[in-house]
mmCIF file of C-alpha atoms and ligand atoms in Angstrom:
data_model
loop_
_atom_site.group_PDB
_atom_site.id
_atom_site.type_symbol
_atom_site.label_atom_id
_atom_site.label_comp_id
_atom_site.label_asym_id
_atom_site.label_seq_id
_atom_site.Cartn_x
_atom_site.Cartn_y
_atom_site.Cartn_z
ATOM 1 C CA MET A 8 0.299 -0.406 0.124
ATOM 2 C CA THR A 9 1.508 3.342 -0.900
ATOM 3 C CA ARG A 10 1.833 6.183 1.379
ATOM 4 C CA LYS A 11 -1.137 8.244 -0.400
ATOM 5 C CA THR A 12 -3.138 5.159 -0.212
ATOM 6 C CA THR A 13 -2.668 4.724 3.514
ATOM 7 C CA LEU A 14 -3.553 8.401 3.924
ATOM 8 C CA CYS A 15 -6.807 7.724 2.084
ATOM 9 C CA VAL A 16 -7.608 5.029 4.215
ATOM 10 C CA VAL A 17 -7.432 7.103 7.416
ATOM 11 C CA LEU A 18 -9.622 10.244 6.145
ATOM 12 C CA SER A 19 -12.388 8.140 4.335
ATOM 13 C CA LEU A 20 -12.600 5.919 7.842
ATOM 14 C CA SER A 21 -12.808 9.235 9.561
ATOM 15 C CA PHE A 22 -16.213 10.744 7.167
ATOM 16 C CA PHE A 23 -13.437 13.016 5.798
ATOM 17 C CA GLY A 24 -12.890 10.823 2.388
ATOM 18 C CA TYR A 25 -13.862 13.696 0.289
ATOM 19 C CA ALA A 26 -10.144 14.104 -0.816
ATOM 20 C CA CYS A 27 -9.750 11.005 -1.590
ATOM 21 C CA GLY A 28 -13.028 10.237 -3.211
ATOM 22 C CA GLN A 29 -12.951 13.020 -4.937
ATOM 23 C CA TYR A 30 -8.979 12.756 -6.589
ATOM 24 C CA ASP A 31 -8.225 9.181 -6.237
ATOM 25 C CA ALA A 32 -11.452 7.447 -6.285
ATOM 26 C CA SER A 33 -10.219 3.917 -7.080
ATOM 27 C CA LYS A 34 -7.730 4.075 -3.691
ATOM 28 C CA SER A 35 -10.452 4.834 -1.345
ATOM 29 C CA VAL A 36 -11.871 1.098 -1.845
ATOM 30 C CA ILE A 37 -10.638 -0.454 1.534
ATOM 31 C CA THR A 38 -13.097 -3.088 2.432
ATOM 32 C CA ASP A 39 -14.729 -6.479 1.876
ATOM 33 C CA VAL A 40 -18.233 -5.941 2.615
ATOM 34 C CA GLN A 41 -20.486 -6.932 -0.256
ATOM 35 C CA TYR A 42 -22.944 -3.699 -1.149
ATOM 36 C CA SER A 43 -25.971 -3.073 -3.138
ATOM 37 C CA ASP A 44 -27.004 -0.058 -3.900
ATOM 38 C CA GLY A 45 -29.036 2.289 -6.559
ATOM 39 C CA PRO A 46 -30.218 2.254 -8.927
ATOM 40 C CA TYR A 47 -28.936 5.326 -10.650
ATOM 41 C CA ILE A 48 -30.583 6.486 -14.142
ATOM 42 C CA SER A 49 -29.289 8.537 -16.741
ATOM 43 C CA ILE A 50 -31.560 9.553 -19.278
ATOM 44 C CA GLN A 51 -30.500 9.813 -23.092
ATOM 45 C CA ASP A 52 -33.265 10.912 -25.756
ATOM 46 C CA ASP A 53 -35.943 8.183 -24.998
ATOM 47 C CA THR A 54 -33.212 6.068 -23.130
ATOM 48 C CA LEU A 55 -32.637 5.248 -19.780
ATOM 49 C CA THR A 56 -29.398 3.640 -18.959
ATOM 50 C CA VAL A 57 -30.019 1.979 -15.358
ATOM 51 C CA ASP A 58 -26.968 1.089 -13.424
ATOM 52 C CA TRP A 59 -26.966 -0.449 -9.911
ATOM 53 C CA VAL A 60 -24.201 -2.416 -7.767
ATOM 54 C CA CYS A 61 -25.026 -5.898 -6.789
ATOM 55 C CA ASN A 62 -22.620 -7.267 -4.210
ATOM 56 C CA ASN A 63 -20.030 -5.230 -5.589
ATOM 57 C CA GLN A 64 -20.665 -6.186 -8.695
ATOM 58 C CA SER A 65 -21.777 -3.262 -11.689
ATOM 59 C CA GLN A 66 -24.735 -4.258 -12.995
ATOM 60 C CA SER A 67 -26.432 -2.075 -16.189
ATOM 61 C CA GLU A 68 -29.734 -2.305 -18.084
ATOM 62 C CA GLN A 69 -31.232 0.008 -20.752
ATOM 63 C CA VAL A 70 -34.735 1.116 -20.753
ATOM 64 C CA SER A 71 -36.829 2.347 -23.208
ATOM 65 C CA LEU A 72 -39.456 5.509 -22.027
ATOM 66 C CA LEU A 73 -42.073 3.546 -24.130
ATOM 67 C CA ASP A 74 -41.776 0.464 -21.556
ATOM 68 C CA PHE A 75 -43.109 3.123 -19.168
ATOM 69 C CA PRO A 76 -44.212 2.606 -16.174
ATOM 70 C CA TYR A 77 -40.876 1.337 -15.072
ATOM 71 C CA HIS A 78 -40.571 -1.181 -11.830
ATOM 72 C CA PHE A 79 -36.984 -1.779 -11.235
ATOM 73 C CA GLU A 80 -36.448 -4.709 -8.587
ATOM 74 C CA HIS A 81 -32.807 -6.618 -8.535
ATOM 75 C CA CYS A 82 -30.768 -7.726 -5.873
ATOM 76 C CA GLY A 83 -32.840 -6.613 -2.890
ATOM 77 C CA LEU A 84 -33.314 -2.748 -4.366
ATOM 78 C CA ASN A 85 -36.244 -1.332 -5.536
ATOM 79 C CA ALA A 86 -37.420 1.891 -7.841
ATOM 80 C CA LYS A 87 -40.684 2.520 -9.228
ATOM 81 C CA LEU A 88 -40.858 4.974 -11.928
ATOM 82 C CA SER A 89 -44.450 5.721 -13.016
ATOM 83 C CA ASP A 90 -43.485 8.348 -15.237
ATOM 84 C CA LEU A 91 -40.527 10.958 -15.530
ATOM 85 C CA ASN A 92 -42.694 13.998 -15.025
ATOM 86 C CA ILE A 93 -41.672 16.235 -12.424
ATOM 87 C CA VAL A 94 -44.442 17.558 -10.396
ATOM 88 C CA PRO A 95 -43.609 21.853 -9.854
ATOM 89 C CA GLN A 96 -44.858 21.876 -6.117
ATOM 90 C CA SER A 97 -45.918 25.233 -4.548
ATOM 91 C CA ILE A 98 -44.192 26.723 -1.466
ATOM 92 C CA ALA A 99 -47.760 28.198 -0.131
ATOM 93 C CA VAL A 100 -50.466 25.921 0.406
ATOM 94 C CA ASN A 101 -53.631 26.419 2.997
ATOM 95 C CA GLY A 102 -56.405 23.754 3.380
ATOM 96 C CA ASP A 103 -58.046 21.843 5.831
ATOM 97 C CA PHE A 104 -55.452 18.755 6.197
ATOM 98 C CA THR A 105 -53.129 17.628 8.789
ATOM 99 C CA VAL A 106 -49.483 18.344 8.860
ATOM 100 C CA ALA A 107 -46.776 15.850 9.605
ATOM 101 C CA ALA A 108 -43.198 16.874 9.858
ATOM 102 C CA ILE A 109 -40.155 14.525 9.966
ATOM 103 C CA SER A 110 -36.592 15.743 9.654
ATOM 104 C CA ASP A 111 -32.404 14.745 8.985
ATOM 105 C CA LEU A 112 -33.309 11.039 8.035
ATOM 106 C CA HIS A 113 -29.403 10.623 6.979
ATOM 107 C CA GLY A 114 -29.454 7.499 5.587
ATOM 108 C CA GLN A 115 -31.707 5.584 8.332
ATOM 109 C CA TYR A 116 -34.270 4.367 5.864
ATOM 110 C CA ASP A 117 -35.146 1.198 8.347
ATOM 111 C CA LEU A 118 -35.903 3.764 10.922
ATOM 112 C CA ALA A 119 -37.694 6.370 8.843
ATOM 113 C CA ILE A 120 -39.997 3.487 7.569
ATOM 114 C CA GLU A 121 -40.560 2.101 11.567
ATOM 115 C CA LEU A 122 -41.507 5.877 12.233
ATOM 116 C CA LEU A 123 -43.698 6.481 9.189
ATOM 117 C CA GLN A 124 -45.541 3.286 9.582
ATOM 118 C CA ASN A 125 -46.382 3.112 13.299
ATOM 119 C CA ASN A 126 -47.773 6.843 13.129
ATOM 120 C CA LYS A 127 -49.861 5.890 9.676
ATOM 121 C CA ILE A 128 -48.026 7.526 7.287
ATOM 122 C CA ILE A 129 -47.875 4.999 5.465
ATOM 123 C CA ASP A 130 -49.193 1.212 5.658
ATOM 124 C CA ALA A 131 -47.112 -2.024 6.080
ATOM 125 C CA ASN A 132 -46.151 -1.916 2.510
ATOM 126 C CA ASN A 133 -44.666 0.979 2.692
ATOM 127 C CA ARG A 134 -47.821 2.739 0.752
ATOM 128 C CA TRP A 135 -49.246 5.950 1.340
ATOM 129 C CA GLN A 136 -52.114 5.692 4.114
ATOM 130 C CA PHE A 137 -52.429 9.347 5.203
ATOM 131 C CA ALA A 138 -55.353 10.553 2.681
ATOM 132 C CA GLU A 139 -55.682 14.140 1.713
ATOM 133 C CA ASN A 140 -52.899 15.183 4.424
ATOM 134 C CA HIS A 141 -49.409 16.715 3.975
ATOM 135 C CA LEU A 142 -46.051 14.680 4.725
ATOM 136 C CA VAL A 143 -43.070 17.338 4.921
ATOM 137 C CA ILE A 144 -39.477 16.827 5.031
ATOM 138 C CA THR A 145 -37.266 19.132 6.355
ATOM 139 C CA GLY A 146 -34.371 17.779 4.373
ATOM 140 C CA ASP A 147 -30.939 15.992 5.236
ATOM 141 C CA ILE A 148 -31.839 12.485 3.790
ATOM 142 C CA PHE A 149 -28.344 12.093 2.635
ATOM 143 C CA ASP A 150 -25.354 11.605 4.452
ATOM 144 C CA ARG A 151 -23.993 9.554 7.391
ATOM 145 C CA GLY A 152 -26.058 6.537 7.116
ATOM 146 C CA ASP A 153 -25.854 3.991 4.508
ATOM 147 C CA LYS A 154 -29.634 3.987 2.769
ATOM 148 C CA GLN A 155 -29.675 7.068 1.090
ATOM 149 C CA MET A 156 -30.592 5.988 -2.063
ATOM 150 C CA GLU A 157 -33.249 3.751 -0.691
ATOM 151 C CA ILE A 158 -35.061 6.960 1.022
ATOM 152 C CA LEU A 159 -34.744 8.674 -2.278
ATOM 153 C CA TRP A 160 -36.531 6.270 -4.445
ATOM 154 C CA PHE A 161 -39.165 6.131 -1.417
ATOM 155 C CA LEU A 162 -40.114 9.372 -1.563
ATOM 156 C CA TYR A 163 -39.975 9.415 -5.309
ATOM 157 C CA GLU A 164 -42.999 7.047 -5.265
ATOM 158 C CA LEU A 165 -44.433 7.926 -2.137
ATOM 159 C CA GLU A 166 -44.938 11.572 -3.848
ATOM 160 C CA LYS A 167 -46.593 9.845 -6.401
ATOM 161 C CA GLN A 168 -49.086 8.055 -4.163
ATOM 162 C CA ALA A 169 -49.681 10.760 -2.040
ATOM 163 C CA LEU A 170 -50.672 12.994 -5.299
ATOM 164 C CA ALA A 171 -53.027 10.672 -6.357
ATOM 165 C CA ALA A 172 -55.258 10.236 -2.943
ATOM 166 C CA GLY A 173 -55.289 14.141 -2.704
ATOM 167 C CA GLY A 174 -52.221 14.486 -0.359
ATOM 168 C CA ASN A 175 -48.834 15.747 -1.263
ATOM 169 C CA VAL A 176 -45.228 14.973 0.038
ATOM 170 C CA HIS A 177 -42.914 18.179 0.505
ATOM 171 C CA LEU A 178 -39.131 17.079 0.406
ATOM 172 C CA LEU A 179 -37.713 20.311 0.762
ATOM 173 C CA LEU A 180 -33.400 20.742 0.438
ATOM 174 C CA GLY A 181 -31.140 20.149 3.291
ATOM 175 C CA ASN A 182 -27.152 20.803 3.277
ATOM 176 C CA HIS A 183 -26.168 17.594 2.789
ATOM 177 C CA GLU A 184 -28.791 17.343 -0.285
ATOM 178 C CA VAL A 185 -26.466 20.617 -1.258
ATOM 179 C CA MET A 186 -23.198 19.163 0.282
ATOM 180 C CA VAL A 187 -23.775 15.959 -2.477
ATOM 181 C CA LEU A 188 -24.526 17.902 -5.743
ATOM 182 C CA ASN A 189 -21.667 20.388 -5.016
ATOM 183 C CA ALA A 190 -19.399 17.594 -4.682
ATOM 184 C CA ARG A 191 -19.035 18.317 -0.863
ATOM 185 C CA LEU A 192 -18.657 14.526 0.507
ATOM 186 C CA ASP A 193 -17.382 15.080 3.975
ATOM 187 C CA TYR A 194 -20.293 12.942 5.535
ATOM 188 C CA LEU A 195 -20.702 10.486 2.682
ATOM 189 C CA HIS A 196 -21.010 6.905 4.032
ATOM 190 C CA GLN A 197 -17.995 5.090 3.360
ATOM 191 C CA LYS A 198 -20.413 2.724 1.228
ATOM 192 C CA TYR A 199 -20.747 5.289 -1.379
ATOM 193 C CA PHE A 200 -17.312 5.933 -2.317
ATOM 194 C CA LYS A 201 -17.030 1.990 -3.067
ATOM 195 C CA VAL A 202 -20.036 1.907 -5.138
ATOM 196 C CA ALA A 203 -18.924 4.732 -7.065
ATOM 197 C CA ASP A 204 -16.033 3.549 -7.583
ATOM 198 C CA ILE A 205 -17.895 0.057 -8.916
ATOM 199 C CA LEU A 206 -19.628 2.090 -11.575
ATOM 200 C CA GLY A 207 -16.396 3.807 -12.604
ATOM 201 C CA THR A 208 -17.520 7.301 -11.862
ATOM 202 C CA LEU A 209 -17.198 9.978 -9.040
ATOM 203 C CA TYR A 210 -20.274 10.027 -6.465
ATOM 204 C CA PRO A 211 -21.481 13.900 -7.502
ATOM 205 C CA ASN A 212 -21.075 12.012 -10.953
ATOM 206 C CA LEU A 213 -24.104 10.313 -10.251
ATOM 207 C CA PHE A 214 -26.454 13.237 -9.806
ATOM 208 C CA SER A 215 -26.027 15.165 -13.044
ATOM 209 C CA GLU A 216 -28.810 16.711 -14.667
ATOM 210 C CA ARG A 217 -28.923 14.533 -17.423
ATOM 211 C CA SER A 218 -30.227 11.652 -14.560
ATOM 212 C CA VAL A 219 -33.547 11.357 -13.131
ATOM 213 C CA GLN A 220 -32.270 11.592 -9.567
ATOM 214 C CA GLY A 221 -30.535 14.273 -10.099
ATOM 215 C CA LYS A 222 -33.013 16.123 -12.125
ATOM 216 C CA TRP A 223 -35.936 15.289 -8.926
ATOM 217 C CA LEU A 224 -33.001 16.698 -6.554
ATOM 218 C CA ARG A 225 -32.540 19.787 -8.335
ATOM 219 C CA SER A 226 -36.809 20.368 -8.810
ATOM 220 C CA LYS A 227 -36.664 20.700 -4.724
ATOM 221 C CA ASN A 228 -38.032 23.711 -2.883
ATOM 222 C CA VAL A 229 -35.726 24.656 0.281
ATOM 223 C CA LEU A 230 -38.966 26.186 1.771
ATOM 224 C CA ALA A 231 -42.865 25.678 1.893
ATOM 225 C CA ASN A 232 -45.511 27.936 3.766
ATOM 226 C CA ILE A 233 -48.242 25.207 4.697
ATOM 227 C CA ASN A 234 -50.891 26.819 6.770
ATOM 228 C CA GLY A 235 -49.211 29.515 7.796
ATOM 229 C CA ASN A 236 -46.193 27.290 8.934
ATOM 230 C CA LEU A 237 -42.777 27.879 7.356
ATOM 231 C CA PHE A 238 -40.939 24.738 7.067
ATOM 232 C CA LEU A 239 -37.542 24.888 6.222
ATOM 233 C CA HIS A 240 -34.214 22.982 6.848
ATOM 234 C CA ALA A 241 -32.186 25.207 9.402
ATOM 235 C CA GLY A 242 -34.124 28.837 9.495
ATOM 236 C CA LEU A 243 -34.457 32.184 8.517
ATOM 237 C CA HIS A 244 -31.928 34.551 9.799
ATOM 238 C CA PRO A 245 -33.185 37.610 11.287
ATOM 239 C CA LYS A 246 -31.385 39.685 8.495
ATOM 240 C CA LEU A 247 -33.764 38.209 5.902
ATOM 241 C CA ALA A 248 -36.507 40.135 7.404
ATOM 242 C CA GLU A 249 -34.956 43.096 6.024
ATOM 243 C CA GLU A 250 -33.739 42.241 2.795
ATOM 244 C CA GLY A 251 -37.501 43.189 1.153
ATOM 245 C CA LEU A 252 -37.394 39.709 -0.085
ATOM 246 C CA SER A 253 -40.713 37.214 -0.346
ATOM 247 C CA LEU A 254 -40.496 33.497 0.792
ATOM 248 C CA SER A 255 -40.853 32.884 -2.909
ATOM 249 C CA ALA A 256 -38.399 34.932 -3.996
ATOM 250 C CA ILE A 257 -35.838 33.401 -1.398
ATOM 251 C CA ASN A 258 -36.503 30.203 -2.519
ATOM 252 C CA GLN A 259 -36.373 30.824 -6.329
ATOM 253 C CA LEU A 260 -32.769 32.568 -5.380
ATOM 254 C CA PHE A 261 -31.369 29.487 -3.722
ATOM 255 C CA LYS A 262 -32.391 27.429 -6.340
ATOM 256 C CA ASP A 263 -31.077 29.579 -8.995
ATOM 257 C CA HIS A 264 -27.604 29.445 -7.237
ATOM 258 C CA LEU A 265 -27.537 25.695 -6.305
ATOM 259 C CA VAL A 266 -24.702 23.805 -7.607
ATOM 260 C CA LYS A 267 -21.853 25.679 -7.815
ATOM 261 C CA HIS A 268 -20.034 24.346 -10.968
ATOM 262 C CA GLU A 269 -23.422 24.796 -12.997
ATOM 263 C CA LEU A 270 -23.433 28.388 -12.352
ATOM 264 C CA GLU A 271 -22.288 30.869 -14.754
ATOM 265 C CA ALA A 272 -20.783 33.282 -12.668
ATOM 266 C CA PRO A 273 -20.205 32.506 -8.567
ATOM 267 C CA ARG A 274 -22.313 33.326 -6.177
ATOM 268 C CA THR A 275 -22.392 37.040 -4.652
ATOM 269 C CA GLY A 276 -24.591 38.909 -2.149
ATOM 270 C CA LEU A 277 -27.747 37.306 -0.818
ATOM 271 C CA ALA A 278 -27.204 34.424 -2.973
ATOM 272 C CA LYS A 279 -24.200 33.817 -1.030
ATOM 273 C CA PHE A 280 -25.919 34.667 2.409
ATOM 274 C CA LEU A 281 -28.586 32.343 1.733
ATOM 275 C CA HIS A 282 -26.007 29.384 1.171
ATOM 276 C CA THR A 283 -23.353 29.920 3.831
ATOM 277 C CA ARG A 284 -23.454 29.657 7.613
ATOM 278 C CA ASP A 285 -26.258 32.025 7.762
ATOM 279 C CA GLY A 286 -28.528 30.681 4.765
ATOM 280 C CA VAL A 287 -31.384 28.525 4.882
ATOM 281 C CA ILE A 288 -29.965 25.529 5.101
ATOM 282 C CA TRP A 289 -26.944 26.440 7.868
ATOM 283 C CA TYR A 290 -28.353 28.654 10.344
ATOM 284 C CA ARG A 291 -28.395 27.751 13.932
ATOM 285 C CA GLY A 292 -29.330 30.770 15.544
ATOM 286 C CA TYR A 293 -32.348 29.713 16.817
ATOM 287 C CA PHE A 294 -30.099 26.853 19.431
ATOM 288 C CA SER A 295 -26.849 28.811 19.490
ATOM 289 C CA ASP A 296 -25.110 30.760 22.067
ATOM 290 C CA ILE A 297 -25.994 33.870 19.941
ATOM 291 C CA ARG A 298 -29.112 33.331 19.919
ATOM 292 C CA ALA A 299 -32.103 35.284 17.404
ATOM 293 C CA THR A 300 -34.003 37.663 20.424
ATOM 294 C CA SER A 301 -37.598 36.782 20.560
ATOM 295 C CA GLU A 302 -38.354 40.133 19.056
ATOM 296 C CA GLU A 303 -36.343 39.068 15.844
ATOM 297 C CA ILE A 304 -38.593 35.813 15.662
ATOM 298 C CA ASP A 305 -41.636 38.124 15.995
ATOM 299 C CA THR A 306 -40.171 40.386 13.231
ATOM 300 C CA LEU A 307 -39.690 37.471 10.893
ATOM 301 C CA LEU A 308 -42.989 36.094 11.618
ATOM 302 C CA THR A 309 -44.906 39.352 11.269
ATOM 303 C CA HIS A 310 -42.758 40.095 7.898
ATOM 304 C CA PHE A 311 -43.179 36.629 6.047
ATOM 305 C CA ASP A 312 -46.834 36.764 7.707
ATOM 306 C CA ILE A 313 -46.282 33.253 8.935
ATOM 307 C CA ASN A 314 -47.480 31.791 12.657
ATOM 308 C CA ARG A 315 -44.743 29.305 13.142
ATOM 309 C CA ILE A 316 -41.041 28.527 12.334
ATOM 310 C CA ILE A 317 -40.359 24.558 12.042
ATOM 311 C CA VAL A 318 -36.920 23.409 11.139
ATOM 312 C CA GLY A 319 -34.186 20.284 11.590
ATOM 313 C CA HIS A 320 -30.545 20.813 11.283
ATOM 314 C CA THR A 321 -29.896 21.234 14.812
ATOM 315 C CA SER A 322 -30.395 17.706 16.847
ATOM 316 C CA GLN A 323 -32.606 17.598 19.806
ATOM 317 C CA GLU A 324 -33.594 14.530 21.781
ATOM 318 C CA GLN A 325 -37.112 14.753 20.711
ATOM 319 C CA VAL A 326 -39.129 17.292 19.032
ATOM 320 C CA GLU A 327 -39.162 20.442 20.648
ATOM 321 C CA THR A 328 -40.343 23.809 21.012
ATOM 322 C CA ARG A 329 -38.432 27.435 21.138
ATOM 323 C CA TYR A 330 -39.673 30.683 21.555
ATOM 324 C CA GLU A 331 -43.027 29.895 23.394
ATOM 325 C CA GLY A 332 -43.966 27.568 20.371
ATOM 326 C CA ARG A 333 -42.805 29.800 17.643
ATOM 327 C CA VAL A 334 -40.766 28.016 16.651
ATOM 328 C CA ILE A 335 -40.263 23.878 16.421
ATOM 329 C CA ALA A 336 -37.518 21.839 16.157
ATOM 330 C CA ILE A 337 -38.238 18.537 14.493
ATOM 331 C CA ASP A 338 -34.677 16.975 14.168
ATOM 332 C CA ALA A 339 -35.089 14.382 17.027
ATOM 333 C CA GLY A 340 -31.970 12.234 16.394
ATOM 334 C CA MET A 341 -32.778 9.805 13.815
ATOM 335 C CA LYS A 342 -29.130 10.225 12.276
ATOM 336 C CA ARG A 343 -27.835 8.297 15.565
ATOM 337 C CA GLY A 344 -29.633 5.348 14.440
ATOM 338 C CA LYS A 345 -32.016 4.480 17.520
ATOM 339 C CA ASN A 346 -35.063 6.971 17.782
ATOM 340 C CA GLY A 347 -37.094 9.139 16.079
ATOM 341 C CA GLU A 348 -39.917 11.369 16.268
ATOM 342 C CA ILE A 349 -42.799 13.169 13.950
ATOM 343 C CA LEU A 350 -44.244 16.635 14.278
ATOM 344 C CA PHE A 351 -47.711 16.609 13.800
ATOM 345 C CA ILE A 352 -50.177 19.989 13.126
ATOM 346 C CA ASP A 353 -53.716 19.872 12.860
ATOM 347 C CA LYS A 354 -55.268 23.713 12.642
ATOM 348 C CA ASN A 355 -54.023 25.370 16.020
ATOM 349 C CA VAL A 356 -53.257 21.392 17.497
ATOM 350 C CA VAL A 357 -49.694 20.440 17.531
ATOM 351 C CA TRP A 358 -48.421 16.901 18.968
ATOM 352 C CA ARG A 359 -45.492 14.887 18.358
ATOM 353 C CA GLY A 360 -45.388 11.349 17.372
ATOM 354 C CA ASN A 361 -43.057 8.866 19.114
ATOM 355 C CA LEU A 362 -41.331 5.826 17.233
ATOM 356 C CA ASN A 363 -44.067 3.477 18.477
ATOM 357 C CA GLY A 364 -47.183 5.808 17.518
ATOM 358 C CA GLU A 365 -47.658 7.112 20.245
ATOM 359 C CA LYS A 366 -49.267 10.393 20.362
ATOM 360 C CA LEU A 367 -47.829 12.713 22.580
ATOM 361 C CA PRO A 368 -47.688 16.492 23.880
ATOM 362 C CA LEU A 369 -44.949 19.185 22.865
HETATM 363 ZN ZN1 ZN B 428 -28.637 19.854 8.264
#
């Protein structure tokens, strides 16, 4: 083993595999674990190339759009594509329905399924059971854990089932989706370096604009105002109330600057602010020592005409309130792989559901 390879191994094991995964992918393969993963689907004209890994072996098949709907089922992996239509999602929704929200799944597919089943969002076959109600995922389905693609394809299909039932699934972008799209692989599970290596590419290339999964992620919003509850991954910095922008404009500005290497010019000004430390997918000012004041929260609520701000990103032991309920923190630590909670809002009644499906007060 060369010195360079040894360094790569050490860095990868300590979750800093970006350097070797990005520049020296072939040397990041360090384990004898048999991985299966995928599919990763790329589109060229009316043909799809479907790639996956089965027990560390690269597999591929071509599918014509004429063959749709397409159900991928190989090697214990699953993905259903009824069509390739991307449904535009509104960032402002009002109606007489219950809203449920989870956050920061971080590749913990089995735990997420258990939580959603026990709280009757999905049935025993993982199909939508939440009728005309809405489920929000405030980002970070990616990184840390080793079942991020299982979550992606599950939500891809659940979204269609929810719409067919008159409900909706709102997957919002978190910093970890944006990191992978931007080739920042600091927290990527070791499995995915190996998968990319077996498929003969670098991991971010599997999420290009020409891939089904990449196009789908790029279509997602970073915030949603549902019945006056503002959902987003990390939070709105109080400064954003002074910028004269609407929620819709913030969402669009963020999305217009989503992937650095696809931009014609570097991010500057507010676009840069939204994508950096105090921006909508990184901000921790509702929880940190330098906290937003109660008055600043009120200014945000008034300016954006919302009742509450609901965020993930900063892990808690359970779903918790801050600022007398004007902020709700819903990252209940699923990333640790042991527990999870779900928030429910029905008009003005708010409660949390635990992993056993018990209804608990906030
Ligand atoms: Zn986060």
